[in-house]
Amino acid sequence: FKVEAVQGNAGYTDPENVTYIAKVEGQAGLEEAIAAGKGTVILSEGTYKLPAAVSGKTVEIIGNGETEIDATTAQGFNGADITLTDVVVKGTNENYKGFQHTEKVVYNNCVFNNGNFLYASEVEFYNCEFNLTSQYIWTYGAGKVLFKDCVFNTEGKAVLVYQEGSDADQVVTFED
């Protein structure tokens, strides 16, 4: 939790640095919280799809380990910084799906079921588990990717380091 303590009769002087937290249930609650500018959203169990309102924002989504984020379609989040913690990411076997046009996506303690396609300028995975049966993680246009303390359960390939449509620099790092 991020807390700013102030005297009861005094205003705070830096509202841009305050993180507004919402605990929500259901897709409508997630959409309302992000549209209202909540910086951190705590989700109950269920399946959710990130709403278009994520574009241009910095959003942290926290699940309970069984909360599922559906990433089976292409979703453009122009300029967004997204952090996902303790969620199950539902991927797909189809190409060109996932969170597109994001600046940065960070995954903490997440479980990935099926493939995932990385488009953000920077993507970081910490302590994540990848259950890959017929698809793998594609780096696509991600410029910088970090896998730290991750486990790959796979029947073949795990990560395809791939730069599509350009010859831009790409750095993919595996640690521990």
Coordinates of C-alpha atoms in Angstrom, one line a residue:
F1 CA 0.0 0.0 0.0
K2 CA 1.1 3.5 -0.7
V3 CA -0.1 6.1 1.9
E4 CA 0.3 9.8 2.2
A5 CA -0.3 11.0 5.7
V6 CA -1.3 14.6 6.3
Q7 CA -2.6 16.7 9.1
G8 CA -6.4 16.4 9.3
N9 CA -7.0 20.1 8.6
A10 CA -4.3 20.5 6.0
G11 CA -4.4 19.8 2.3
Y12 CA -1.8 17.7 0.5
T13 CA 0.5 19.5 -1.7
D14 CA 1.3 16.9 -4.4
P15 CA -1.8 15.1 -5.6
E16 CA 0.0 13.7 -8.7
N17 CA 2.0 11.4 -6.4
V18 CA -1.0 10.0 -4.6
T19 CA -2.1 6.5 -5.6
Y20 CA -5.8 5.9 -5.5
I21 CA -6.7 2.3 -4.7
A22 CA -10.0 0.6 -5.6
K23 CA -11.1 -2.9 -4.6
V24 CA -13.6 -4.2 -7.2
E25 CA -15.6 -7.1 -8.2
G26 CA -16.7 -7.9 -11.8
Q27 CA -15.7 -6.4 -15.2
A28 CA -17.9 -3.3 -14.7
G29 CA -16.1 -2.5 -11.5
L30 CA -12.7 -2.8 -13.1
E31 CA -13.8 -0.5 -16.0
E32 CA -15.3 2.1 -13.6
A33 CA -12.2 2.1 -11.4
I34 CA -9.7 2.7 -14.2
A35 CA -11.9 5.3 -15.9
A36 CA -12.1 7.1 -12.6
G37 CA -8.3 7.3 -12.4
K38 CA -7.6 4.7 -9.8
G39 CA -3.9 3.8 -10.0
T40 CA -4.2 0.5 -8.2
V41 CA -7.0 -1.9 -8.6
I42 CA -7.5 -5.0 -6.4
L43 CA -9.6 -7.6 -8.2
S44 CA -11.6 -10.4 -6.7
E45 CA -11.7 -13.9 -8.2
G46 CA -13.1 -14.0 -11.7
T47 CA -12.1 -13.4 -15.3
Y48 CA -11.4 -9.9 -16.5
K49 CA -10.4 -8.1 -19.7
L50 CA -8.4 -4.9 -19.4
P51 CA -10.6 -2.0 -20.6
A52 CA -9.6 0.6 -23.3
A53 CA -9.4 3.2 -20.5
V54 CA -5.9 1.8 -19.6
S55 CA -4.5 3.7 -22.6
G56 CA -2.1 6.5 -21.5
K57 CA -2.3 5.6 -17.8
T58 CA -0.1 3.9 -15.2
V59 CA -2.2 1.1 -13.7
E60 CA -1.4 -1.7 -11.2
I61 CA -3.8 -4.7 -11.2
I62 CA -3.6 -7.0 -8.2
G63 CA -5.3 -10.4 -8.2
N64 CA -5.6 -13.1 -5.6
G65 CA -3.7 -15.8 -7.4
E66 CA -6.9 -17.1 -9.1
T67 CA -7.9 -13.9 -10.8
E68 CA -7.7 -14.4 -14.5
I69 CA -6.8 -11.7 -17.1
D70 CA -8.0 -12.6 -20.6
A71 CA -5.2 -11.7 -23.1
T72 CA -6.7 -13.7 -26.0
T73 CA -7.4 -10.7 -28.2
A74 CA -5.4 -7.8 -29.5
Q75 CA -5.8 -4.8 -27.2
G76 CA -4.1 -1.5 -27.9
F77 CA -3.1 0.4 -24.8
N78 CA -1.3 3.4 -26.3
G79 CA 1.3 4.8 -23.9
A80 CA 0.2 2.7 -20.9
D81 CA 2.4 1.3 -18.1
I82 CA 0.7 -1.8 -16.7
T83 CA 1.7 -3.9 -13.7
L84 CA -0.1 -7.2 -13.1
T85 CA 0.5 -9.1 -9.8
D86 CA -0.8 -12.5 -8.7
V87 CA -3.0 -13.1 -11.7
V88 CA -3.4 -15.9 -14.2
V89 CA -2.9 -14.7 -17.8
K90 CA -5.1 -16.5 -20.3
G91 CA -3.1 -16.6 -23.5
T92 CA -3.9 -17.9 -27.0
N93 CA -2.4 -19.9 -29.8
E94 CA -3.2 -17.2 -32.3
N95 CA -0.7 -14.6 -33.6
Y96 CA -0.9 -10.9 -33.0
K97 CA -2.8 -11.1 -29.7
G98 CA -2.0 -9.4 -26.4
F99 CA -1.4 -5.9 -25.0
Q100 CA -0.2 -3.8 -27.9
H101 CA 1.4 -0.3 -28.0
T102 CA 2.1 -0.2 -24.3
E103 CA 5.2 1.5 -22.9
K104 CA 5.9 -1.0 -20.1
V105 CA 4.3 -4.1 -18.8
V106 CA 5.5 -5.8 -15.5
Y107 CA 4.3 -9.2 -14.3
N108 CA 4.8 -10.2 -10.7
N109 CA 4.0 -13.8 -9.5
C110 CA 1.8 -14.5 -12.5
V111 CA 0.9 -17.8 -14.1
F112 CA 0.6 -17.9 -17.9
N113 CA -1.5 -20.5 -19.6
N114 CA -0.8 -20.8 -23.3
G115 CA 1.1 -18.3 -25.5
N116 CA 1.7 -14.6 -25.0
F117 CA 2.8 -12.0 -27.4
L118 CA 4.9 -9.1 -26.2
Y119 CA 4.6 -5.7 -27.8
A120 CA 5.6 -3.2 -25.1
S121 CA 8.8 -1.2 -25.3
E122 CA 9.8 -2.9 -22.1
V123 CA 8.4 -6.1 -20.5
E124 CA 9.5 -7.6 -17.2
F125 CA 8.5 -11.0 -15.6
Y126 CA 9.3 -11.7 -12.0
N127 CA 8.7 -15.1 -10.4
C128 CA 6.3 -16.1 -13.1
E129 CA 5.3 -19.6 -14.3
F130 CA 4.7 -20.4 -17.9
N131 CA 2.5 -23.3 -18.8
L132 CA 3.0 -23.7 -22.6
T133 CA 1.6 -26.6 -24.4
S134 CA 1.3 -25.6 -28.0
Q135 CA 2.5 -22.0 -28.2
Y136 CA 5.3 -20.0 -26.7
I137 CA 6.2 -16.5 -25.6
W138 CA 6.9 -14.3 -28.7
T139 CA 9.0 -11.1 -28.1
Y140 CA 7.8 -9.5 -31.3
G141 CA 8.5 -5.8 -31.1
A142 CA 9.4 -5.6 -27.4
G143 CA 12.7 -3.7 -27.2
K144 CA 13.7 -4.9 -23.7
V145 CA 12.5 -8.1 -22.0
L146 CA 13.5 -9.6 -18.7
F147 CA 12.6 -13.0 -17.3
K148 CA 13.8 -13.2 -13.6
D149 CA 13.2 -16.3 -11.4
C150 CA 10.7 -17.7 -13.9
V151 CA 9.7 -21.4 -14.5
F152 CA 8.9 -22.7 -18.0
N153 CA 6.7 -25.8 -18.2
T154 CA 6.8 -26.6 -21.9
E155 CA 6.5 -29.4 -24.4
G156 CA 9.0 -27.7 -26.8
K157 CA 9.9 -24.1 -27.3
A158 CA 9.5 -21.6 -24.5
V159 CA 10.5 -18.2 -25.9
L160 CA 10.8 -17.0 -29.4
V161 CA 13.1 -14.0 -29.6
Y162 CA 11.7 -12.3 -32.7
Q163 CA 11.8 -8.8 -34.1
E164 CA 9.1 -8.3 -36.6
G165 CA 9.1 -5.6 -39.3
S166 CA 12.3 -3.8 -38.2
D167 CA 15.9 -4.1 -37.3
A168 CA 15.6 -2.2 -34.0
D169 CA 17.8 -3.3 -31.1
Q170 CA 16.2 -5.9 -28.9
V171 CA 17.6 -7.2 -25.6
V172 CA 16.1 -10.3 -23.9
T173 CA 17.6 -11.4 -20.6
F174 CA 17.0 -14.5 -18.6
E175 CA 18.1 -14.5 -14.9
D176 CA 17.9 -17.5 -12.5

